[in-house]
XYZ file of C-alpha atoms in Angstrom:
376
model
C 0.000 0.000 0.000
C 2.865 2.416 0.767
C 4.226 2.041 -2.731
C 0.785 2.294 -4.269
C -0.013 5.515 -2.444
C 3.255 7.097 -3.454
C 2.774 6.118 -7.043
C -0.750 7.544 -6.935
C 0.576 10.852 -5.661
C 3.303 11.046 -8.292
C 0.747 10.344 -10.989
C -1.765 12.943 -9.885
C -1.069 15.369 -12.695
C -1.207 12.744 -15.407
C -4.230 11.051 -13.861
C -6.157 14.301 -13.594
C -5.458 15.058 -17.241
C -6.612 11.622 -18.304
C -9.789 11.873 -16.265
C -11.010 15.154 -17.648
C -9.689 18.175 -19.417
C -11.746 20.147 -16.928
C -9.541 19.145 -14.024
C -6.921 21.480 -12.697
C -3.536 19.948 -13.428
C -1.462 19.430 -10.332
C 2.237 18.921 -10.047
C 4.325 17.292 -7.372
C 5.438 19.945 -4.913
C 8.354 19.890 -2.540
C 10.137 22.118 -0.069
C 12.034 23.468 -3.062
C 8.998 24.881 -4.829
C 7.064 26.377 -1.950
C 8.619 29.704 -2.808
C 9.916 32.496 -0.599
C 10.458 36.189 -0.534
C 14.069 36.700 -1.521
C 15.410 40.216 -1.410
C 11.885 41.561 -1.826
C 11.264 39.478 -4.951
C 8.623 36.782 -5.258
C 9.902 33.422 -6.436
C 8.593 29.923 -7.145
C 5.026 29.290 -6.066
C 4.675 32.844 -4.711
C 5.467 34.621 -7.994
C 1.844 35.245 -9.008
C 0.427 36.114 -5.593
C -1.172 39.574 -5.593
C -1.201 41.151 -2.162
C -3.511 43.954 -3.366
C -5.306 45.506 -0.365
C -4.210 42.808 2.088
C -3.064 44.124 5.446
C -2.758 43.229 9.093
C -3.970 39.969 10.605
C -6.667 37.669 9.263
C -8.171 35.106 11.622
C -9.786 31.945 10.244
C -10.670 28.551 11.660
C -12.396 25.258 11.023
C -11.766 22.026 9.154
C -8.746 19.999 10.217
C -9.081 18.165 6.894
C -7.571 21.150 5.133
C -4.903 21.913 7.755
C -2.018 20.557 5.673
C -3.271 22.473 2.646
C -3.724 25.627 4.689
C -0.223 25.323 6.140
C 1.237 25.355 2.624
C -0.986 28.185 1.436
C -0.254 30.357 4.469
C 3.499 29.762 4.188
C 3.581 30.796 0.548
C 1.199 33.715 0.933
C 2.968 35.254 3.918
C 6.310 34.890 2.142
C 4.908 36.887 -0.771
C 3.055 39.457 1.332
C 5.292 40.670 4.190
C 3.346 42.411 6.898
C 0.239 40.268 6.418
C -0.476 37.515 8.945
C -2.900 34.665 8.220
C -3.813 32.750 11.368
C -5.827 29.592 10.635
C -6.894 27.606 13.688
C -7.387 23.946 12.806
C -10.276 22.671 14.911
C -13.320 21.214 13.190
C -15.879 22.203 10.579
C -18.522 22.658 13.261
C -16.356 24.949 15.369
C -15.315 26.919 12.287
C -18.896 27.630 11.257
C -19.804 28.637 14.814
C -16.857 31.059 14.855
C -17.880 32.440 11.460
C -21.470 33.002 12.546
C -20.209 34.720 15.692
C -18.174 37.110 13.562
C -14.807 36.213 15.113
C -13.140 34.982 11.882
C -12.850 36.314 8.348
C -13.663 32.942 6.838
C -14.209 29.360 7.992
C -13.080 26.024 6.591
C -15.739 23.323 6.380
C -15.889 19.829 4.904
C -19.629 20.144 4.361
C -21.791 22.898 2.989
C -23.742 25.247 5.230
C -27.171 24.054 6.285
C -30.199 26.320 5.779
C -30.288 27.281 9.464
C -26.564 28.107 9.369
C -27.108 30.289 6.297
C -29.939 32.070 8.117
C -27.684 32.609 11.128
C -24.915 34.000 8.922
C -27.120 36.890 7.806
C -26.639 38.465 11.222
C -22.912 38.743 10.495
C -23.051 39.269 6.728
C -25.153 42.407 7.177
C -26.144 42.811 3.536
C -25.617 39.237 2.382
C -25.139 35.693 3.642
C -22.606 32.932 4.066
C -21.684 31.000 0.911
C -19.648 27.870 0.206
C -16.548 28.056 -1.992
C -15.074 24.618 -2.844
C -11.310 25.011 -2.519
C -9.696 21.567 -2.520
C -10.820 17.955 -2.541
C -9.405 14.645 -1.508
C -10.073 11.118 -0.352
C -11.131 10.216 3.160
C -8.771 7.355 3.857
C -9.694 4.427 6.084
C -6.432 3.816 7.908
C -5.642 0.656 9.860
C -2.947 -0.882 12.048
C -2.697 -4.601 11.466
C 0.922 -5.834 11.269
C 1.430 -8.459 8.590
C -1.716 -7.532 6.649
C -1.169 -5.522 3.485
C -3.561 -4.329 0.798
C -6.613 -4.781 3.039
C -9.876 -4.673 1.100
C -13.221 -3.669 2.609
C -16.589 -2.712 1.130
C -19.218 -0.263 2.351
C -21.356 -2.771 4.311
C -18.297 -4.150 6.108
C -16.977 -0.683 6.955
C -20.441 0.244 8.243
C -20.605 -2.845 10.461
C -17.115 -2.174 11.846
C -17.920 1.419 12.800
C -21.398 0.439 13.977
C -19.860 -2.034 16.450
C -21.294 -5.089 14.673
C -17.963 -6.580 13.539
C -15.567 -6.852 16.460
C -12.672 -9.102 15.327
C -10.304 -8.800 12.387
C -10.836 -12.414 11.362
C -14.588 -11.918 11.000
C -15.979 -13.931 8.049
C -17.106 -10.764 6.258
C -13.554 -9.389 6.272
C -12.060 -12.784 5.415
C -14.322 -13.126 2.384
C -12.991 -9.866 0.972
C -9.390 -10.845 1.721
C -9.079 -14.560 0.846
C -5.270 -14.521 0.691
C -4.661 -12.563 3.884
C -3.732 -14.084 7.242
C -6.162 -12.196 9.403
C -5.528 -12.298 13.173
C -8.248 -12.626 15.784
C -7.203 -9.248 17.160
C -10.017 -7.113 18.540
C -10.956 -4.177 16.327
C -10.439 -0.747 17.868
C -12.515 1.694 15.840
C -11.675 5.378 16.287
C -13.915 8.293 15.367
C -13.885 12.069 15.791
C -14.847 13.392 19.223
C -16.079 16.798 17.983
C -18.466 17.856 15.233
C -16.687 17.143 11.972
C -17.369 17.508 8.286
C -15.130 14.492 7.730
C -17.503 12.462 9.898
C -20.458 13.810 7.954
C -18.909 12.913 4.596
C -18.112 9.391 5.778
C -21.727 9.177 6.938
C -22.964 10.298 3.526
C -20.930 7.540 1.887
C -22.105 4.824 4.285
C -25.704 6.054 4.168
C -25.726 5.831 0.370
C -23.559 2.755 -0.217
C -24.553 0.678 2.838
C -28.084 1.762 3.703
C -29.030 -1.480 5.428
C -26.036 -1.355 7.770
C -25.808 2.371 8.481
C -29.221 3.639 9.645
C -28.008 7.101 10.648
C -28.434 10.567 9.241
C -25.255 12.114 7.883
C -24.440 14.576 10.649
C -21.230 16.157 11.889
C -21.612 14.497 15.291
C -20.590 10.814 15.426
C -23.857 8.827 15.548
C -22.956 5.177 16.180
C -22.453 3.285 19.461
C -19.119 1.906 20.608
C -15.725 2.854 19.334
C -13.274 5.348 20.775
C -13.095 9.081 20.197
C -10.142 11.306 19.379
C -9.853 15.006 18.609
C -9.301 16.096 15.034
C -8.053 14.108 12.072
C -4.578 14.319 13.598
C -5.838 12.755 16.818
C -7.594 9.869 15.060
C -4.523 9.226 12.904
C -2.257 9.238 15.965
C -4.444 6.683 17.731
C -4.509 4.393 14.697
C -0.748 4.723 14.313
C -0.036 3.613 17.886
C -2.833 1.083 18.519
C -2.567 -2.436 17.077
C -5.920 -3.560 15.719
C -7.057 0.015 15.185
C -9.037 1.483 12.308
C -10.078 5.086 11.738
C -10.886 7.669 9.091
C -8.991 10.808 8.136
C -7.775 12.671 5.079
C -5.121 10.969 2.974
C -2.537 13.600 3.918
C -2.506 12.267 7.483
C -1.994 8.687 6.304
C 0.747 9.775 3.911
C 2.657 11.841 6.453
C 2.532 9.103 9.113
C 2.942 6.098 6.780
C -0.379 4.558 7.864
C -1.708 1.764 5.576
C -5.089 2.529 4.031
C -7.989 0.316 2.987
C -8.815 -0.378 -0.655
C -12.540 -0.115 -1.321
C -14.510 -2.779 -3.181
C -17.021 -0.583 -5.005
C -18.285 -3.188 -7.440
C -15.790 -2.117 -10.091
C -13.486 -4.711 -11.636
C -10.812 -4.102 -8.984
C -10.687 -2.592 -5.479
C -9.863 1.119 -5.465
C -7.063 2.617 -3.389
C -7.236 5.977 -1.630
C -5.087 8.168 -3.873
C -5.370 11.726 -5.110
C -5.741 10.472 -8.669
C -8.588 8.110 -7.773
C -10.368 10.796 -5.740
C -10.109 13.135 -8.731
C -12.047 10.625 -10.805
C -14.936 10.824 -8.355
C -14.797 14.602 -7.863
C -14.762 15.138 -11.642
C -18.401 14.013 -11.728
C -19.522 16.492 -9.045
C -22.315 18.939 -9.880
C -22.914 22.393 -8.406
C -26.069 22.249 -6.286
C -25.780 25.689 -4.708
C -27.741 28.640 -6.033
C -26.600 32.167 -6.747
C -23.018 32.669 -5.627
C -23.105 29.532 -3.480
C -20.997 26.767 -5.060
C -21.821 23.754 -2.876
C -21.242 20.478 -4.739
C -23.214 17.254 -5.066
C -20.922 14.201 -4.931
C -21.732 10.639 -6.065
C -20.842 8.341 -3.155
C -22.125 5.205 -4.895
C -19.960 5.410 -8.003
C -18.769 2.143 -9.518
C -16.608 3.827 -12.135
C -13.287 2.118 -12.684
C -10.620 3.595 -10.444
C -12.953 6.113 -8.774
C -12.436 6.248 -5.006
C -15.888 6.886 -3.506
C -15.138 8.270 -0.023
C -14.259 11.832 -0.913
C -14.783 15.230 0.566
C -14.557 18.739 -0.744
C -13.368 21.377 1.674
C -15.156 24.697 1.448
C -14.118 28.148 2.543
C -17.199 29.812 4.012
C -17.368 33.582 3.453
C -19.907 36.388 3.265
C -20.916 37.149 -0.305
C -21.691 40.708 0.854
C -21.200 42.521 4.123
C -17.644 41.415 4.874
C -15.769 43.460 7.473
C -13.932 46.331 5.810
C -10.694 45.744 7.718
C -10.342 42.129 6.546
C -12.095 42.123 3.164
C -8.951 42.949 1.184
C -6.973 40.168 2.844
C -9.769 37.613 2.452
C -10.054 38.352 -1.270
C -6.303 38.357 -1.840
C -5.679 35.126 0.069
C -8.597 33.191 -1.435
C -7.651 34.405 -4.903
C -4.299 32.700 -4.339
C -5.711 29.468 -2.875
C -8.102 29.075 -5.815
C -5.448 29.886 -8.412
C -3.621 27.270 -10.467
C -0.496 28.028 -8.436
C -2.388 27.574 -5.187
C -3.761 24.224 -6.295
C -0.483 22.916 -7.694
C 1.404 22.972 -4.405
C -1.027 20.526 -2.790
C -0.651 17.254 -4.687
C 2.186 15.867 -2.566
C 0.057 16.443 0.530
C -2.565 13.987 -0.719
C -5.212 16.383 -1.982
C -7.150 16.243 -5.254
C -7.935 19.108 -7.613
C -11.256 20.856 -8.025
C -12.583 20.754 -11.609
C -11.292 23.779 -13.532
C -14.760 24.984 -14.565
C -15.821 25.114 -10.914
C -12.537 26.683 -9.859
C -13.109 29.444 -12.411
C -16.467 30.178 -10.760
C -14.751 30.265 -7.369
C -12.265 32.872 -8.557
C -15.062 34.928 -10.100
C -17.036 34.810 -6.853
C -13.998 35.717 -4.736
C -13.326 38.694 -6.992
C -16.884 39.930 -6.380
C -16.858 39.677 -2.582
C -17.822 42.933 -0.938
């Protein structure tokens, strides 16, 4: 699996091109191409960043799924725009939206689109407008596991649902064995980890299980973990850390966390001719079919969690930046527009592929940039 994930990351640019001409091409980034301000000149990935009216400090918070992406973006942006400070607090989608609707942040990161009641609440802060969803980067939700001696583990939606619903308790359960006939599965107890706080990653996993394993996952797709049993950890980083250190563990988090900590990930039997690995390339194949379901300036996407397309990894999320379409605070508006113009640019997208993220379709990204430009 380690080799397969690395190969998937290296092939992101080629895979995205093969999937659809509408996909933003990504390129493998490294510490060498993150760019820096050198003698007052912009270089590398910072060369096209326009600081415009950006000034002072911009506070933002939310999704831990996009933390690794945000770290790269902030590093590059602040190198290009001396004197501007972007402070993104990685917490959870739920906490980010609460902070946004309390008016304490310039924008929020969320792995799920605003609900109608959250949009209504946002109108108190966006005095002449409302909160909208801007899809900024996508990627697979990896199912990571810790089972020494077992490689290339395959699971399907019903089996994943039963594991996280506390119905399958041992790794040598017949349902798992049937999907892995050549594996030597131990009788080790399964330790299933989930997010302790409201999380868009949880909600997206719930959407997948609710669509692809209806009989075994009778829960609404909410940000709060709905099922009995299991153990809780804070943030994607917390779940990944628990899986990394606990033999017999399984958990869900963005691919970037699995990649950075060398955690094996499950291949999903979707009904296609072969199980599908969690890679950026395979997530791109699923995201390429997404449709805009938002109205007006809202660009919320509708994803197909039941896809059986060859090589399409079905457990994906799209991370949104939540902003006011109108009524933004005057002292942060310039920085919000400048920063989000960079993150939605080709340059902003290109630096992310090595971190395990997948590109947003170019036609949608163009709408994002247009919307950002019109923020007021």
